[in-house]
CSV table of C-alpha atoms and ligand atoms in Angstrom, one decimal:
chain,number,residue,atom,x,y,z
A,24,UNK,CA,-0.2,0.0,0.0
A,25,UNK,CA,1.2,3.8,-0.7
A,26,UNK,CA,1.3,4.7,2.8
A,27,UNK,CA,3.8,2.1,4.0
A,28,UNK,CA,7.3,2.6,3.4
A,29,UNK,CA,10.5,1.2,5.1
A,30,UNK,CA,11.9,4.8,6.0
A,31,UNK,CA,12.0,5.7,9.6
A,32,UNK,CA,12.3,9.5,9.5
A,33,UNK,CA,11.4,12.6,7.8
A,34,UNK,CA,8.4,14.1,6.7
A,35,UNK,CA,5.2,13.7,4.0
A,36,UNK,CA,4.5,17.5,4.2
A,37,UNK,CA,5.4,19.9,1.6
A,38,UNK,CA,6.7,23.1,1.8
A,39,UNK,CA,3.2,24.4,1.3
A,40,UNK,CA,1.6,22.4,4.0
A,41,UNK,CA,-0.2,19.9,1.9
A,42,UNK,CA,0.5,15.9,1.6
A,43,UNK,CA,1.5,14.3,-1.7
A,44,UNK,CA,-1.9,13.7,-3.7
A,45,UNK,CA,-0.6,9.8,-3.3
A,46,UNK,CA,-1.4,10.1,0.4
A,47,UNK,CA,-5.0,11.6,0.0
A,48,UNK,CA,-5.5,9.0,-2.9
A,49,UNK,CA,-4.4,6.1,-0.2
A,50,UNK,CA,-6.8,7.9,2.5
A,51,UNK,CA,-9.8,7.7,0.2
A,52,UNK,CA,-9.1,4.2,-0.9
A,53,UNK,CA,-8.1,2.7,2.7
A,54,UNK,CA,-10.0,4.9,5.0
A,55,UNK,CA,-6.6,5.7,7.2
A,56,UNK,CA,-3.1,6.8,5.7
A,57,UNK,CA,-0.1,7.7,7.9
A,58,UNK,CA,1.8,11.2,7.7
A,59,UNK,CA,5.1,11.5,9.0
A,60,UNK,CA,6.4,14.2,10.5
A,61,UNK,CA,3.0,16.6,11.2
A,62,UNK,CA,5.6,17.8,13.8
A,63,UNK,CA,8.9,19.0,14.0
A,64,UNK,CA,11.1,18.0,17.1
A,65,UNK,CA,10.7,21.0,18.9
A,66,UNK,CA,7.0,20.9,18.7
A,67,UNK,CA,7.2,16.9,19.6
A,68,UNK,CA,9.0,18.1,22.7
A,69,UNK,CA,7.1,21.1,23.8
A,70,UNK,CA,3.7,19.1,23.3
A,71,UNK,CA,5.4,15.8,25.1
A,72,UNK,CA,5.9,18.1,28.1
A,73,UNK,CA,2.6,19.8,28.3
A,74,UNK,CA,0.6,16.6,28.0
A,75,UNK,CA,2.9,14.8,30.8
A,76,UNK,CA,2.0,17.6,32.8
A,77,UNK,CA,-1.5,17.6,31.9
A,78,UNK,CA,-1.9,14.0,32.4
A,79,UNK,CA,0.0,14.2,35.9
A,80,UNK,CA,-2.9,16.9,37.3
A,81,UNK,CA,-5.8,15.2,35.5
A,82,UNK,CA,-5.2,11.2,35.4
A,83,UNK,CA,-8.0,11.0,38.0
A,84,UNK,CA,-10.7,12.4,35.6
A,85,UNK,CA,-10.0,10.1,32.9
A,86,UNK,CA,-13.8,8.9,31.3
A,87,UNK,CA,-12.2,5.5,30.8
A,88,UNK,CA,-11.6,3.5,34.5
A,89,UNK,CA,-10.8,0.1,32.8
A,90,UNK,CA,-7.4,0.3,32.2
A,91,UNK,CA,-7.6,0.5,28.2
A,92,UNK,CA,-5.9,4.3,28.3
A,93,UNK,CA,-6.7,7.3,30.1
A,94,UNK,CA,-8.9,9.4,28.3
A,95,UNK,CA,-8.9,13.0,28.8
A,96,UNK,CA,-11.6,14.9,26.4
A,97,UNK,CA,-11.6,18.6,25.5
A,98,UNK,CA,-7.9,19.5,26.7
A,99,UNK,CA,-7.9,22.4,24.4
A,100,UNK,CA,-10.7,24.0,26.4
A,101,UNK,CA,-8.1,23.8,29.5
A,102,UNK,CA,-4.6,23.9,28.6
A,103,UNK,CA,-2.9,26.6,26.6
A,104,UNK,CA,-0.1,24.3,25.4
A,105,UNK,CA,-2.4,21.6,24.4
A,106,UNK,CA,-4.8,24.0,22.4
A,107,UNK,CA,-2.0,24.9,20.3
A,108,UNK,CA,-1.6,21.3,19.5
A,109,UNK,CA,-5.5,20.9,18.5
A,110,UNK,CA,-5.3,24.4,16.7
A,111,UNK,CA,-2.5,23.6,14.8
A,112,UNK,CA,-3.2,24.8,11.2
A,113,UNK,CA,-0.9,22.6,9.2
A,114,UNK,CA,-2.9,19.5,10.9
A,115,UNK,CA,-6.5,20.7,10.2
A,116,UNK,CA,-5.7,21.9,6.5
A,117,UNK,CA,-4.1,18.3,6.1
A,118,UNK,CA,-7.5,16.8,7.6
A,119,UNK,CA,-9.5,19.1,4.9
A,120,UNK,CA,-7.4,18.1,2.1
A,121,UNK,CA,-7.9,14.4,3.0
A,122,UNK,CA,-11.8,15.1,3.5
A,123,UNK,CA,-12.2,17.2,0.4
A,124,UNK,CA,-14.6,19.2,2.5
A,125,UNK,CA,-14.8,21.9,5.6
A,126,UNK,CA,-14.3,20.5,8.7
A,127,UNK,CA,-14.6,21.6,12.1
A,128,UNK,CA,-13.5,20.5,15.4
A,129,UNK,CA,-15.8,17.9,16.9
A,130,UNK,CA,-13.4,17.2,19.9
A,131,UNK,CA,-9.6,16.3,21.2
A,132,UNK,CA,-8.6,13.9,23.4
A,133,UNK,CA,-5.3,12.7,25.0
A,134,UNK,CA,-5.1,8.9,25.3
A,135,UNK,CA,-2.9,7.8,27.1
A,136,UNK,CA,-1.9,3.8,27.5
A,137,UNK,CA,-0.2,3.6,31.0
A,138,UNK,CA,3.3,2.0,31.2
A,139,UNK,CA,2.4,-1.8,31.0
A,140,UNK,CA,-1.1,-1.2,30.6
A,141,UNK,CA,-1.4,-5.0,28.9
A,142,UNK,CA,-4.7,-4.2,27.7
A,143,UNK,CA,-5.7,-3.5,23.8
A,144,UNK,CA,-8.3,-1.0,22.7
A,145,UNK,CA,-10.3,-3.6,20.6
A,146,UNK,CA,-11.6,-3.1,17.4
A,147,UNK,CA,-14.4,-0.4,16.9
A,148,UNK,CA,-15.5,2.2,14.7
A,149,UNK,CA,-15.5,5.7,16.0
A,150,UNK,CA,-18.4,7.4,14.3
A,151,UNK,CA,-21.2,5.4,15.8
A,152,UNK,CA,-20.4,7.0,19.4
A,153,UNK,CA,-21.2,10.2,18.2
A,154,UNK,CA,-24.6,12.1,18.3
A,155,UNK,CA,-24.5,13.5,14.8
A,156,UNK,CA,-26.4,13.5,11.9
A,157,UNK,CA,-26.1,14.9,8.2
A,158,UNK,CA,-22.3,14.8,7.8
A,159,UNK,CA,-20.2,13.4,5.4
A,160,UNK,CA,-17.3,11.3,6.5
A,161,UNK,CA,-15.4,12.5,9.4
A,162,UNK,CA,-11.9,11.9,10.5
A,163,UNK,CA,-9.1,11.7,13.1
A,164,UNK,CA,-6.0,12.8,13.5
A,165,UNK,CA,-3.9,10.4,16.2
A,166,UNK,CA,-0.4,12.1,16.6
A,167,UNK,CA,2.2,10.3,18.0
A,168,UNK,CA,4.1,12.7,21.2
A,169,UNK,CA,6.4,9.5,22.1
A,170,UNK,CA,7.9,7.0,19.7
A,171,UNK,CA,4.9,4.2,19.5
A,172,UNK,CA,6.2,0.8,17.8
A,173,UNK,CA,3.7,-2.2,18.2
A,174,UNK,CA,4.8,-3.0,21.8
A,175,UNK,CA,3.9,0.3,23.1
A,176,UNK,CA,0.3,0.4,21.5
A,177,UNK,CA,0.3,1.6,18.2
A,178,UNK,CA,-3.0,1.0,16.0
A,179,UNK,CA,-4.1,-1.4,13.5
A,180,UNK,CA,-6.8,-0.7,11.2
A,181,UNK,CA,-9.0,-2.5,8.9
A,182,UNK,CA,-8.5,-1.1,5.3
A,183,UNK,CA,-11.7,-0.2,3.3
A,184,UNK,CA,-14.1,-0.4,6.1
A,185,UNK,CA,-14.9,3.7,5.7
A,186,UNK,CA,-18.0,2.6,3.7
A,187,UNK,CA,-19.0,0.6,6.5
A,188,UNK,CA,-21.7,3.0,8.2
A,189,UNK,CA,-24.9,1.9,9.9
A,190,UNK,CA,-23.3,-0.9,12.3
A,191,UNK,CA,-24.5,-0.3,16.4
A,192,UNK,CA,-22.0,0.8,18.5
A,193,UNK,CA,-19.3,-1.5,19.5
A,194,UNK,CA,-17.5,-2.3,22.7
A,195,UNK,CA,-13.8,-1.4,23.0
A,196,UNK,CA,-13.5,-3.8,25.4
A,197,UNK,CA,-14.7,-6.5,23.6
A,198,UNK,CA,-12.4,-8.5,21.1
A,199,UNK,CA,-15.1,-9.7,19.2
A,200,UNK,CA,-17.5,-6.8,19.1
A,201,UNK,CA,-16.9,-5.6,15.9
A,202,UNK,CA,-16.8,-8.8,14.4
A,203,UNK,CA,-19.9,-10.1,16.0
A,204,UNK,CA,-21.7,-6.5,14.5
A,205,UNK,CA,-20.4,-7.7,10.8
A,206,UNK,CA,-18.9,-10.9,10.5
A,207,UNK,CA,-17.2,-10.0,7.0
A,208,UNK,CA,-15.2,-7.7,8.8
A,209,UNK,CA,-13.2,-10.4,10.2
A,210,UNK,CA,-11.1,-11.8,7.1
A,211,UNK,CA,-10.3,-8.4,6.2
A,212,UNK,CA,-6.2,-8.3,6.5
A,213,UNK,CA,-5.0,-5.8,9.0
A,214,UNK,CA,-2.4,-3.4,8.9
A,215,UNK,CA,-0.6,-2.3,11.8
A,216,UNK,CA,1.3,1.3,12.0
A,217,UNK,CA,3.9,1.9,14.1
A,218,UNK,CA,4.7,5.4,14.5
A,219,UNK,CA,7.6,7.8,15.1
A,220,UNK,CA,7.0,10.6,18.0
A,221,UNK,CA,5.4,13.4,15.4
A,222,UNK,CA,4.1,11.1,13.0
A,223,UNK,CA,0.4,10.5,12.8
A,224,UNK,CA,-2.5,8.4,11.3
A,225,UNK,CA,-5.4,9.9,10.0
A,226,UNK,CA,-8.2,7.3,10.0
A,227,UNK,CA,-12.0,7.9,8.9
A,228,UNK,CA,-14.9,7.6,11.6
A,229,UNK,CA,-15.9,4.5,10.5
A,230,UNK,CA,-12.6,2.6,9.4
A,231,UNK,CA,-12.6,-0.3,11.8
A,232,UNK,CA,-9.2,0.1,14.2
A,233,UNK,CA,-8.0,-1.2,17.6
A,234,UNK,CA,-4.8,-0.1,19.2
A,235,UNK,CA,-2.1,-2.8,20.7
A,236,UNK,CA,-1.4,-3.0,24.6
A,237,UNK,CA,1.3,-1.3,26.0
A,238,UNK,CA,3.9,-3.8,26.7
A,239,UNK,CA,6.7,-1.5,27.7
A,240,UNK,CA,7.7,0.6,30.5
A,241,UNK,CA,6.9,3.9,29.0
A,242,UNK,CA,3.6,5.7,28.6
A,243,UNK,CA,2.1,5.6,24.9
A,244,UNK,CA,1.0,9.0,24.9
A,245,UNK,CA,-1.4,10.0,21.9
A,246,UNK,CA,-3.2,13.2,21.2
A,247,UNK,CA,-5.8,12.7,19.0
A,248,UNK,CA,-7.9,16.1,17.3
A,249,UNK,CA,-11.2,14.8,15.8
A,250,UNK,CA,-12.6,16.5,13.0
A,251,UNK,CA,-16.3,16.5,11.7
A,252,UNK,CA,-18.1,18.0,8.4
A,253,UNK,CA,-18.9,21.6,9.0
A,254,UNK,CA,-22.6,20.6,8.1
A,255,UNK,CA,-22.6,18.1,11.1
A,256,UNK,CA,-26.1,18.6,12.8
A,257,UNK,CA,-26.8,16.8,16.3
A,258,UNK,CA,-29.0,13.7,16.1
A,259,UNK,CA,-30.1,14.0,20.0
A,260,UNK,CA,-28.0,11.1,21.3
A,261,UNK,CA,-26.2,11.3,24.7
A,262,UNK,CA,-22.7,12.2,24.4
A,263,UNK,CA,-20.0,13.9,27.3
A,264,UNK,CA,-19.4,16.5,24.7
A,265,UNK,CA,-22.6,17.8,24.1
A,266,UNK,CA,-25.1,16.5,26.9
A,267,UNK,CA,-23.9,20.3,28.8
A,268,UNK,CA,-24.7,22.5,25.8
A,269,UNK,CA,-28.6,22.4,25.8
A,270,UNK,CA,-28.9,21.3,22.3
A,271,UNK,CA,-31.8,20.7,20.2
A,272,UNK,CA,-32.4,17.5,17.9
A,273,UNK,CA,-31.2,19.1,14.4
A,274,UNK,CA,-29.3,21.9,15.6
A,275,UNK,CA,-26.1,22.6,14.1
A,276,UNK,CA,-23.1,21.9,15.5
A,277,UNK,CA,-21.3,25.3,14.3
A,278,UNK,CA,-21.0,27.1,17.8
A,279,UNK,CA,-17.8,28.2,19.6
A,280,UNK,CA,-17.4,24.8,21.0
A,281,UNK,CA,-16.9,23.5,17.6
A,282,UNK,CA,-14.3,25.9,16.0
A,283,UNK,CA,-12.1,25.8,12.6
A,284,UNK,CA,-8.9,27.8,13.8
A,285,UNK,CA,-7.1,26.2,10.6
A,286,UNK,CA,-9.7,28.3,8.4
B,325,SIN,C1,-6.3,4.1,21.4
B,325,SIN,O1,-5.6,5.1,21.0
B,325,SIN,O2,-6.0,3.6,22.2
B,325,SIN,C2,-7.4,4.1,20.8
B,325,SIN,C3,-7.7,5.1,19.7
B,325,SIN,C4,-8.9,5.1,18.7
B,325,SIN,O3,-9.8,4.1,19.4
B,325,SIN,O4,-9.3,6.0,17.8
B,326,NI,NI1,-11.5,4.9,18.0
Protein backbone atom coordinates (compact mmCIF):
# COMPACT_ATOMS: atom_id res chain seq x y z
CA UNK A 1 0.00 0.00 0.00
CA UNK A 2 1.20 3.50 -0.79
CA UNK A 3 1.33 4.68 2.82
CA UNK A 4 3.70 1.97 4.01
CA UNK A 5 7.40 2.57 3.43
CA UNK A 6 10.52 1.32 5.12
CA UNK A 7 11.80 4.83 5.82
CA UNK A 8 12.09 5.68 9.49
CA UNK A 9 12.21 9.47 9.48
CA UNK A 10 11.36 12.58 7.50
CA UNK A 11 8.15 14.40 6.75
CA UNK A 12 5.42 13.78 4.22
CA UNK A 13 4.28 17.41 4.48
CA UNK A 14 5.45 19.75 1.71
CA UNK A 15 6.64 23.34 2.09
CA UNK A 16 3.09 24.40 1.15
CA UNK A 17 1.72 22.44 4.13
CA UNK A 18 0.02 19.87 1.91
CA UNK A 19 0.56 16.13 1.60
CA UNK A 20 1.21 14.44 -1.76
CA UNK A 21 -1.79 13.41 -3.87
CA UNK A 22 -0.74 9.77 -3.37
CA UNK A 23 -1.47 10.04 0.35
CA UNK A 24 -4.86 11.63 -0.31
CA UNK A 25 -5.63 8.77 -2.71
CA UNK A 26 -4.48 6.24 -0.10
CA UNK A 27 -6.73 7.80 2.55
CA UNK A 28 -9.73 7.72 0.22
CA UNK A 29 -9.05 4.12 -0.83
CA UNK A 30 -8.17 2.59 2.54
CA UNK A 31 -9.89 4.90 5.04
CA UNK A 32 -6.65 5.69 6.84
CA UNK A 33 -3.21 7.03 6.03
CA UNK A 34 0.04 7.65 7.83
CA UNK A 35 1.51 11.16 7.57
CA UNK A 36 5.05 11.37 8.83
CA UNK A 37 6.50 14.44 10.45
CA UNK A 38 3.40 16.58 11.02
CA UNK A 39 5.25 17.94 14.06
CA UNK A 40 8.91 18.94 14.13
CA UNK A 41 11.26 17.92 16.95
CA UNK A 42 10.74 21.17 18.87
CA UNK A 43 6.96 20.83 18.73
CA UNK A 44 7.14 17.19 19.83
CA UNK A 45 9.21 18.16 22.84
CA UNK A 46 6.91 21.02 23.82
CA UNK A 47 3.65 19.12 23.34
CA UNK A 48 4.96 15.96 25.00
CA UNK A 49 5.98 17.96 28.06
CA UNK A 50 2.59 19.71 28.03
CA UNK A 51 0.75 16.40 27.74
CA UNK A 52 2.75 14.82 30.56
CA UNK A 53 2.06 17.77 32.86
CA UNK A 54 -1.65 17.77 32.02
CA UNK A 55 -1.87 14.02 32.55
CA UNK A 56 -0.13 14.27 35.91
CA UNK A 57 -2.65 16.87 37.09
CA UNK A 58 -5.80 15.30 35.61
CA UNK A 59 -5.27 11.53 35.28
CA UNK A 60 -7.98 10.92 37.88
CA UNK A 61 -10.60 12.54 35.62
CA UNK A 62 -10.19 9.93 32.87
CA UNK A 63 -13.50 8.97 31.24
CA UNK A 64 -12.20 5.44 30.86
CA UNK A 65 -11.67 3.58 34.13
CA UNK A 66 -10.90 0.03 32.98
CA UNK A 67 -7.22 0.50 32.20
CA UNK A 68 -7.43 0.44 28.42
CA UNK A 69 -6.27 4.06 28.37
CA UNK A 70 -6.48 7.30 30.26
CA UNK A 71 -8.89 9.45 28.25
CA UNK A 72 -9.04 13.21 28.80
CA UNK A 73 -11.45 14.99 26.47
CA UNK A 74 -11.41 18.58 25.18
CA UNK A 75 -8.04 19.42 26.66
CA UNK A 76 -7.95 22.41 24.26
CA UNK A 77 -10.46 24.13 26.51
CA UNK A 78 -8.25 23.70 29.59
CA UNK A 79 -4.60 23.89 28.62
CA UNK A 80 -2.93 26.56 26.49
CA UNK A 81 -0.10 24.34 25.20
CA UNK A 82 -2.39 21.48 24.20
CA UNK A 83 -4.80 23.99 22.64
CA UNK A 84 -1.96 24.97 20.29
CA UNK A 85 -1.66 21.34 19.25
CA UNK A 86 -5.38 20.83 18.70
CA UNK A 87 -5.56 24.13 16.78
CA UNK A 88 -2.45 23.37 14.72
CA UNK A 89 -3.32 24.83 11.32
CA UNK A 90 -1.12 22.45 9.37
CA UNK A 91 -2.86 19.38 10.77
CA UNK A 92 -6.31 20.95 10.30
CA UNK A 93 -5.58 21.82 6.69
CA UNK A 94 -4.23 18.34 5.94
CA UNK A 95 -7.45 16.94 7.43
CA UNK A 96 -9.46 19.14 5.04
CA UNK A 97 -7.23 18.08 2.14
CA UNK A 98 -7.90 14.42 2.93
CA UNK A 99 -11.62 14.88 3.56
CA UNK A 100 -12.14 17.11 0.53
CA UNK A 101 -14.58 19.43 2.33
CA UNK A 102 -14.67 21.95 5.20
CA UNK A 103 -14.35 20.60 8.71
CA UNK A 104 -14.93 21.69 12.27
CA UNK A 105 -13.31 20.43 15.44
CA UNK A 106 -15.60 17.83 17.03
CA UNK A 107 -13.42 17.27 20.06
CA UNK A 108 -9.88 16.40 21.01
CA UNK A 109 -8.67 13.81 23.47
CA UNK A 110 -5.50 12.73 25.12
CA UNK A 111 -5.30 8.92 24.99
CA UNK A 112 -2.58 7.48 27.16
CA UNK A 113 -1.75 3.83 27.54
CA UNK A 114 0.06 3.74 30.84
CA UNK A 115 3.33 1.70 31.08
CA UNK A 116 2.58 -2.04 30.96
CA UNK A 117 -1.18 -1.43 30.72
CA UNK A 118 -1.28 -4.76 28.86
CA UNK A 119 -4.77 -4.00 27.51
CA UNK A 120 -5.67 -3.55 23.86
CA UNK A 121 -8.19 -1.03 22.63
CA UNK A 122 -10.33 -3.58 20.80
CA UNK A 123 -11.68 -3.17 17.27
CA UNK A 124 -14.38 -0.54 16.82
CA UNK A 125 -15.55 2.31 14.65
CA UNK A 126 -15.69 5.83 16.10
CA UNK A 127 -18.64 7.44 14.32
CA UNK A 128 -21.35 5.20 15.91
CA UNK A 129 -20.44 6.72 19.32
CA UNK A 130 -21.16 10.27 18.18
CA UNK A 131 -24.46 12.23 18.25
CA UNK A 132 -24.10 13.33 14.63
CA UNK A 133 -26.43 13.43 11.67
CA UNK A 134 -26.39 14.91 8.17
CA UNK A 135 -22.61 14.62 7.97
CA UNK A 136 -20.11 13.41 5.43
CA UNK A 137 -17.20 11.20 6.53
CA UNK A 138 -15.47 12.57 9.67
CA UNK A 139 -11.83 11.81 10.46
CA UNK A 140 -9.37 11.76 13.35
CA UNK A 141 -5.72 12.73 13.50
CA UNK A 142 -3.97 10.37 15.95
CA UNK A 143 -0.71 12.14 16.76
CA UNK A 144 2.18 10.28 18.40
CA UNK A 145 3.94 12.39 21.06
CA UNK A 146 6.42 9.58 21.79
CA UNK A 147 7.71 6.81 19.54
CA UNK A 148 4.89 4.27 19.29
CA UNK A 149 6.11 0.90 18.00
CA UNK A 150 3.66 -2.02 18.12
CA UNK A 151 4.75 -3.04 21.60
CA UNK A 152 3.87 0.42 22.94
CA UNK A 153 0.32 0.34 21.55
CA UNK A 154 0.21 1.59 17.99
CA UNK A 155 -2.93 1.45 15.87
CA UNK A 156 -4.09 -1.35 13.56
CA UNK A 157 -6.65 -0.65 10.83
CA UNK A 158 -9.12 -2.60 8.70
CA UNK A 159 -8.48 -1.09 5.26
CA UNK A 160 -11.46 -0.22 3.12
CA UNK A 161 -14.03 -0.30 5.92
CA UNK A 162 -14.78 3.44 5.72
CA UNK A 163 -17.98 2.60 3.84
CA UNK A 164 -19.39 0.41 6.65
CA UNK A 165 -21.88 2.92 8.02
CA UNK A 166 -24.96 1.80 9.95
CA UNK A 167 -23.44 -0.59 12.48
CA UNK A 168 -24.41 -0.29 16.14
CA UNK A 169 -21.82 1.20 18.54
CA UNK A 170 -19.19 -1.38 19.44
CA UNK A 171 -17.63 -2.11 22.83
CA UNK A 172 -13.93 -1.34 22.57
CA UNK A 173 -13.28 -3.58 25.59
CA UNK A 174 -14.61 -6.66 23.75
CA UNK A 175 -12.32 -8.30 21.22
CA UNK A 176 -15.17 -9.88 19.25
CA UNK A 177 -17.72 -7.09 19.31
CA UNK A 178 -17.06 -5.40 15.97
CA UNK A 179 -16.88 -8.81 14.28
CA UNK A 180 -20.17 -9.85 15.84
CA UNK A 181 -21.71 -6.62 14.53
CA UNK A 182 -20.38 -7.36 11.02
CA UNK A 183 -18.89 -10.86 10.60
CA UNK A 184 -17.52 -10.03 7.14
CA UNK A 185 -14.93 -7.73 8.71
CA UNK A 186 -13.15 -10.63 10.42
CA UNK A 187 -11.35 -11.72 7.26
CA UNK A 188 -10.04 -8.37 6.11
CA UNK A 189 -6.22 -8.13 6.25
CA UNK A 190 -5.17 -5.88 9.14
CA UNK A 191 -2.57 -3.15 8.83
CA UNK A 192 -0.49 -2.20 11.89
CA UNK A 193 1.12 1.24 11.70
CA UNK A 194 4.03 2.07 14.05
CA UNK A 195 4.66 5.80 14.41
CA UNK A 196 7.67 7.88 15.35
CA UNK A 197 7.07 10.82 17.67
CA UNK A 198 5.67 13.64 15.51
CA UNK A 199 4.02 11.29 12.98
CA UNK A 200 0.29 10.77 12.82
CA UNK A 201 -2.34 8.65 11.23
CA UNK A 202 -5.64 9.96 9.95
CA UNK A 203 -8.54 7.51 10.01
CA UNK A 204 -12.15 7.98 9.05
CA UNK A 205 -14.99 7.69 11.54
CA UNK A 206 -16.10 4.37 10.06
CA UNK A 207 -12.70 2.74 9.51
CA UNK A 208 -12.41 -0.23 11.86
CA UNK A 209 -9.38 0.08 14.13
CA UNK A 210 -7.81 -1.10 17.36
CA UNK A 211 -4.67 -0.25 19.35
CA UNK A 212 -2.29 -2.84 20.72
CA UNK A 213 -1.47 -3.06 24.45
CA UNK A 214 1.43 -1.13 25.92
CA UNK A 215 3.93 -3.75 27.02
CA UNK A 216 6.76 -1.25 27.56
CA UNK A 217 7.84 0.75 30.59
CA UNK A 218 7.14 4.09 28.86
CA UNK A 219 3.70 5.68 28.58
CA UNK A 220 2.11 5.78 25.13
CA UNK A 221 1.13 9.41 24.71
CA UNK A 222 -1.26 10.10 21.84
CA UNK A 223 -3.18 13.28 21.13
CA UNK A 224 -6.24 12.81 18.95
CA UNK A 225 -7.89 15.69 17.12
CA UNK A 226 -11.28 14.73 15.73
CA UNK A 227 -12.72 16.59 12.78
CA UNK A 228 -16.33 16.57 11.58
CA UNK A 229 -18.10 17.84 8.47
CA UNK A 230 -18.84 21.54 8.91
CA UNK A 231 -22.50 20.73 8.15
CA UNK A 232 -22.87 18.19 10.99
CA UNK A 233 -26.09 18.42 13.02
CA UNK A 234 -26.98 17.13 16.48
CA UNK A 235 -28.80 13.78 16.49
CA UNK A 236 -30.02 14.00 20.10
CA UNK A 237 -28.04 10.99 21.31
CA UNK A 238 -26.17 11.36 24.60
CA UNK A 239 -22.49 12.27 24.54
CA UNK A 240 -20.14 13.79 27.10
CA UNK A 241 -19.26 16.67 24.76
CA UNK A 242 -22.79 17.71 23.77
CA UNK A 243 -24.75 16.82 26.93
CA UNK A 244 -23.91 20.13 28.70
CA UNK A 245 -24.67 22.33 25.67
CA UNK A 246 -28.48 22.45 25.81
CA UNK A 247 -28.86 21.48 22.15
CA UNK A 248 -32.05 20.60 20.30
CA UNK A 249 -32.19 17.73 17.82
CA UNK A 250 -31.25 19.04 14.39
CA UNK A 251 -29.14 21.94 15.65
CA UNK A 252 -26.05 22.55 13.64
CA UNK A 253 -22.85 21.90 15.62
CA UNK A 254 -21.33 25.23 14.67
CA UNK A 255 -20.95 27.11 17.96
CA UNK A 256 -17.67 28.25 19.51
CA UNK A 257 -17.44 24.77 21.07
CA UNK A 258 -16.69 23.45 17.57
CA UNK A 259 -14.17 25.88 16.08
CA UNK A 260 -12.27 25.78 12.81
CA UNK A 261 -9.09 27.61 13.80
CA UNK A 262 -7.17 26.45 10.73
CA UNK A 263 -9.56 28.24 8.34
C1 LIG B 1 -6.18 4.12 21.26
O1 LIG B 1 -5.36 4.99 20.97
O2 LIG B 1 -5.96 3.32 22.17
C2 LIG B 1 -7.46 4.06 20.53
C3 LIG B 1 -7.63 5.18 19.59
C4 LIG B 1 -8.95 5.15 18.87
O3 LIG B 1 -9.76 4.30 19.11
O4 LIG B 1 -9.21 6.03 18.03
NI1 LIG C 1 -11.41 4.79 17.97
